[in-house]
Amino acid sequence: MKILMISSEAVPFAKTGGLADAVSSLSLALAERGHDVRILLPRYYSIPREKLKMIPGPLGVPMGGREEWCAVYEGELTTLGGKARVPVYCIDHEGFFGRDGIYGTYSEPDFRDNPYRFAFFSRAAFQVCRKLHWIPDILHAHDWPAALVPVYLKYLERFRDFEKTYSVFTIHNLGYQGIYGKDAYHYFGLDWSLFSAAGFEDWDRLNLLKAALTSADKLTTVSPTYAEETKTPAYGFRMDGVLRARAADYVGILNGIDTTIWNPRTDPYIPRPYSAEDLSGKALAKETLQKNFGLPQDPSVPIVGMVGRLTDQKGIGELFGPNYGAAWSICTELRLQMVVLGSGERWCEQELRSLASRLPNLKVMIGYDEKTSHLIEAGSDFFLMPSRYEPCGLNQMYSLVYGTPPIVRRTGGLADSVENYNQQTGEGTGFMFDDLTPRAIYDTVGWAIWAYYNRPDHITAMRKRGMQQDFSWNRSASRYEALYQAFFS
Ligand code: ADP
Ligand code: GLC
């Protein structure tokens, strides 16, 4: 099948979170299964033109009653050994993408012209296909920046060259919807009669994600539990009604992880590779982690690691919130060390710095650092993820295959990838709790630390069990494949 992925992020070109990992690895996994998969991405300023090949000739995109001109550049993704190849088309438009930032900057987190930028990007998908004389069977759009793709297909393009093309829209995070003033609508080139029919209407504003949820042929999200949760008011971010109405076309498919990058047997970022049979490399990673972060080098003290975006979604209020967060009691009352790598909300970055200055066993690195994230996954004894909601989550899967049992809230993809510890039988792969409260986080970290000191045989068995799990993309890719094929049978 011919499949075009439309996404605002794809590793290694542009990344702010797991979306970038998911899109690239899913594309490669499908290409390995023999499909003709290609990716469409904006050419952000951070993607150097020199690394890409220019496709000759300008591309005209009809927007707001006129033609918007851009250039198209081509890059590629390949699997290790070059077995599978995925072309990556980058839309080059100086006015929209010739600036720092993907969605915004530190001072302007959401660019004012985002509805214009991403509407143009979505419409360009169709023009690129025409230019290449390559009409895909499937247009697979990801998250709100690509939300107009299914809308354009359904209401404009299906009547032209895309008669036999179907759309799939994947929700990676319902918390970001692309809600803007209605004044941007005229630029989309859609009739006003569609404003409500296509699902844009949202309390006198326009909601891009809602239009995709209404218009796409099929909807997916990145774990079965999140698919269920999003149909309820507690997790639906006001979209639960729309999703319930579309329940027959909506499924959850758990993401995989890229095992060529996240594999303790081959990881170049850790001091010595290791496996479930020989964990000595893990002990060395712990030593290096302690050294790099200036912690006392004591192999007997457990390390709790954490990596991620510091946003409300990740439970940072309950963990680090001033006055009531769990971190203070975790670090003062339990015998452990804690290492945190992340960036995000400013209050949280500041609070972390201030906590670290008062707690000798808490070390913090504010920023984004690929290499250190690998060392934390490998060198920690436990990995903490107390998410408020988690559509899939990749870090807990990384930590499982690195032999680092995760401590997680039972939600979304965390519920689907971790199995809770049973202290009677020693079964399980991690530690879970339900209520997002400082008390529950503290208690569950405490439970893991108790097991570390008092049930070391259980912990070793848990590490090995996690390392033997198969989170490779192949299984998930076959489920997407079946979803695509159902359109044509
Ligand atoms: P989300 O997409 O909600 O941020 P995921 O767990 O799906 O959560 O994916 C996060 C991805 O971003 C992982 O690959 C993780 O390692 C990476 N990541 C997040 N923050 C950092 C950071 N500060 N340094 C390095 N990698 C990070
Ligand atoms: C989102 C979600 C995360 C998921 C990722 C990839 O960023 O927050 O849970 O793993 O997308 O699908």
PDB file of N, CA, C and O and ligand atoms in Angstrom, residues 18-19 22 172-173 222 255 309 313-314 390-394, ligand 2:
ATOM      1  N   GLY A  18       7.304  12.249  22.288  1.00  0.00           N
ATOM      2  CA  GLY A  18       7.177  10.895  21.756  1.00  0.00           C
ATOM      3  C   GLY A  18       6.538  10.806  20.373  1.00  0.00           C
ATOM      4  O   GLY A  18       6.735   9.818  19.659  1.00  0.00           O
ATOM      5  N   LEU A  19       5.765  11.816  19.980  1.00  0.00           N
ATOM      6  CA  LEU A  19       5.164  11.834  18.639  1.00  0.00           C
ATOM      7  C   LEU A  19       6.229  11.598  17.569  1.00  0.00           C
ATOM      8  O   LEU A  19       6.032  10.809  16.640  1.00  0.00           O
ATOM      9  N   ALA A  22       7.335   7.987  17.558  1.00  0.00           N
ATOM     10  CA  ALA A  22       6.276   7.084  17.100  1.00  0.00           C
ATOM     11  C   ALA A  22       6.121   7.152  15.582  1.00  0.00           C
ATOM     12  O   ALA A  22       6.038   6.120  14.914  1.00  0.00           O
ATOM     13  N   HIS A 172      -2.268  11.425  19.524  1.00  0.00           N
ATOM     14  CA  HIS A 172      -1.143  11.134  20.418  1.00  0.00           C
ATOM     15  C   HIS A 172      -1.318  11.832  21.756  1.00  0.00           C
ATOM     16  O   HIS A 172      -0.683  11.462  22.739  1.00  0.00           O
ATOM     17  N   ASN A 173      -2.128  12.885  21.748  1.00  0.00           N
ATOM     18  CA  ASN A 173      -2.325  13.616  22.994  1.00  0.00           C
ATOM     19  C   ASN A 173      -3.542  14.519  22.851  1.00  0.00           C
ATOM     20  O   ASN A 173      -3.502  15.490  22.113  1.00  0.00           O
ATOM     21  N   VAL A 222      -2.965   5.806  20.875  1.00  0.00           N
ATOM     22  CA  VAL A 222      -1.743   5.025  21.008  1.00  0.00           C
ATOM     23  C   VAL A 222      -1.724   3.982  22.142  1.00  0.00           C
ATOM     24  O   VAL A 222      -0.670   3.435  22.443  1.00  0.00           O
ATOM     25  N   ASN A 255       1.832   1.794  21.040  1.00  0.00           N
ATOM     26  CA  ASN A 255       3.081   2.066  20.317  1.00  0.00           C
ATOM     27  C   ASN A 255       4.121   1.012  20.610  1.00  0.00           C
ATOM     28  O   ASN A 255       4.085   0.356  21.658  1.00  0.00           O
ATOM     29  N   ARG A 309       9.140  15.632  29.746  1.00  0.00           N
ATOM     30  CA  ARG A 309       8.657  17.001  29.709  1.00  0.00           C
ATOM     31  C   ARG A 309       8.057  17.333  31.068  1.00  0.00           C
ATOM     32  O   ARG A 309       7.288  16.550  31.609  1.00  0.00           O
ATOM     33  N   GLN A 313       0.654  17.216  32.602  1.00  0.00           N
ATOM     34  CA  GLN A 313       0.318  15.848  32.178  1.00  0.00           C
ATOM     35  C   GLN A 313       1.127  14.796  32.934  1.00  0.00           C
ATOM     36  O   GLN A 313       0.668  13.686  33.173  1.00  0.00           O
ATOM     37  N   LYS A 314       2.354  15.139  33.306  1.00  0.00           N
ATOM     38  CA  LYS A 314       3.270  14.156  33.873  1.00  0.00           C
ATOM     39  C   LYS A 314       3.177  14.038  35.393  1.00  0.00           C
ATOM     40  O   LYS A 314       4.002  13.379  36.013  1.00  0.00           O
ATOM     41  N   GLU A 390      -1.603   9.487  30.224  1.00  0.00           N
ATOM     42  CA  GLU A 390      -0.482   9.099  29.378  1.00  0.00           C
ATOM     43  C   GLU A 390      -1.004   8.298  28.194  1.00  0.00           C
ATOM     44  O   GLU A 390      -1.281   7.108  28.314  1.00  0.00           O
ATOM     45  N   PRO A 391      -1.161   8.941  27.042  1.00  0.00           N
ATOM     46  CA  PRO A 391      -1.708   8.240  25.875  1.00  0.00           C
ATOM     47  C   PRO A 391      -0.974   6.923  25.601  1.00  0.00           C
ATOM     48  O   PRO A 391      -1.608   5.893  25.417  1.00  0.00           O
ATOM     49  N   CYS A 392       0.331   6.948  25.582  1.00  0.00           N
ATOM     50  CA  CYS A 392       1.090   5.692  25.529  1.00  0.00           C
ATOM     51  C   CYS A 392       2.240   5.773  26.519  1.00  0.00           C
ATOM     52  O   CYS A 392       2.287   5.075  27.501  1.00  0.00           O
ATOM     53  N   GLY A 393       3.173   6.693  26.258  1.00  0.00           N
ATOM     54  CA  GLY A 393       4.371   6.772  27.093  1.00  0.00           C
ATOM     55  C   GLY A 393       5.410   5.828  26.536  1.00  0.00           C
ATOM     56  O   GLY A 393       5.131   4.648  26.286  1.00  0.00           O
ATOM     57  N   LEU A 394       6.582   6.348  26.288  1.00  0.00           N
ATOM     58  CA  LEU A 394       7.657   5.504  25.757  1.00  0.00           C
ATOM     59  C   LEU A 394       8.664   5.181  26.844  1.00  0.00           C
ATOM     60  O   LEU A 394       9.242   4.096  26.883  1.00  0.00           O
TER      61      LEU A 394
HETATM   62  C1  GLC B   2       2.277  11.872  23.105  1.00  0.00           C
HETATM   63  C2  GLC B   2       1.913  11.275  24.446  1.00  0.00           C
HETATM   64  C3  GLC B   2       2.738  10.058  24.810  1.00  0.00           C
HETATM   65  C4  GLC B   2       2.908   9.130  23.617  1.00  0.00           C
HETATM   66  C5  GLC B   2       3.453   9.900  22.429  1.00  0.00           C
HETATM   67  C6  GLC B   2       3.671   9.025  21.191  1.00  0.00           C
HETATM   68  O1  GLC B   2       3.259  12.838  23.173  1.00  0.00           O
HETATM   69  O2  GLC B   2       1.962  12.220  25.484  1.00  0.00           O
HETATM   70  O3  GLC B   2       2.115   9.362  25.879  1.00  0.00           O
HETATM   71  O4  GLC B   2       3.783   8.083  23.952  1.00  0.00           O
HETATM   72  O5  GLC B   2       2.578  10.926  22.089  1.00  0.00           O
HETATM   73  O6  GLC B   2       2.493   8.449  20.731  1.00  0.00           O
END
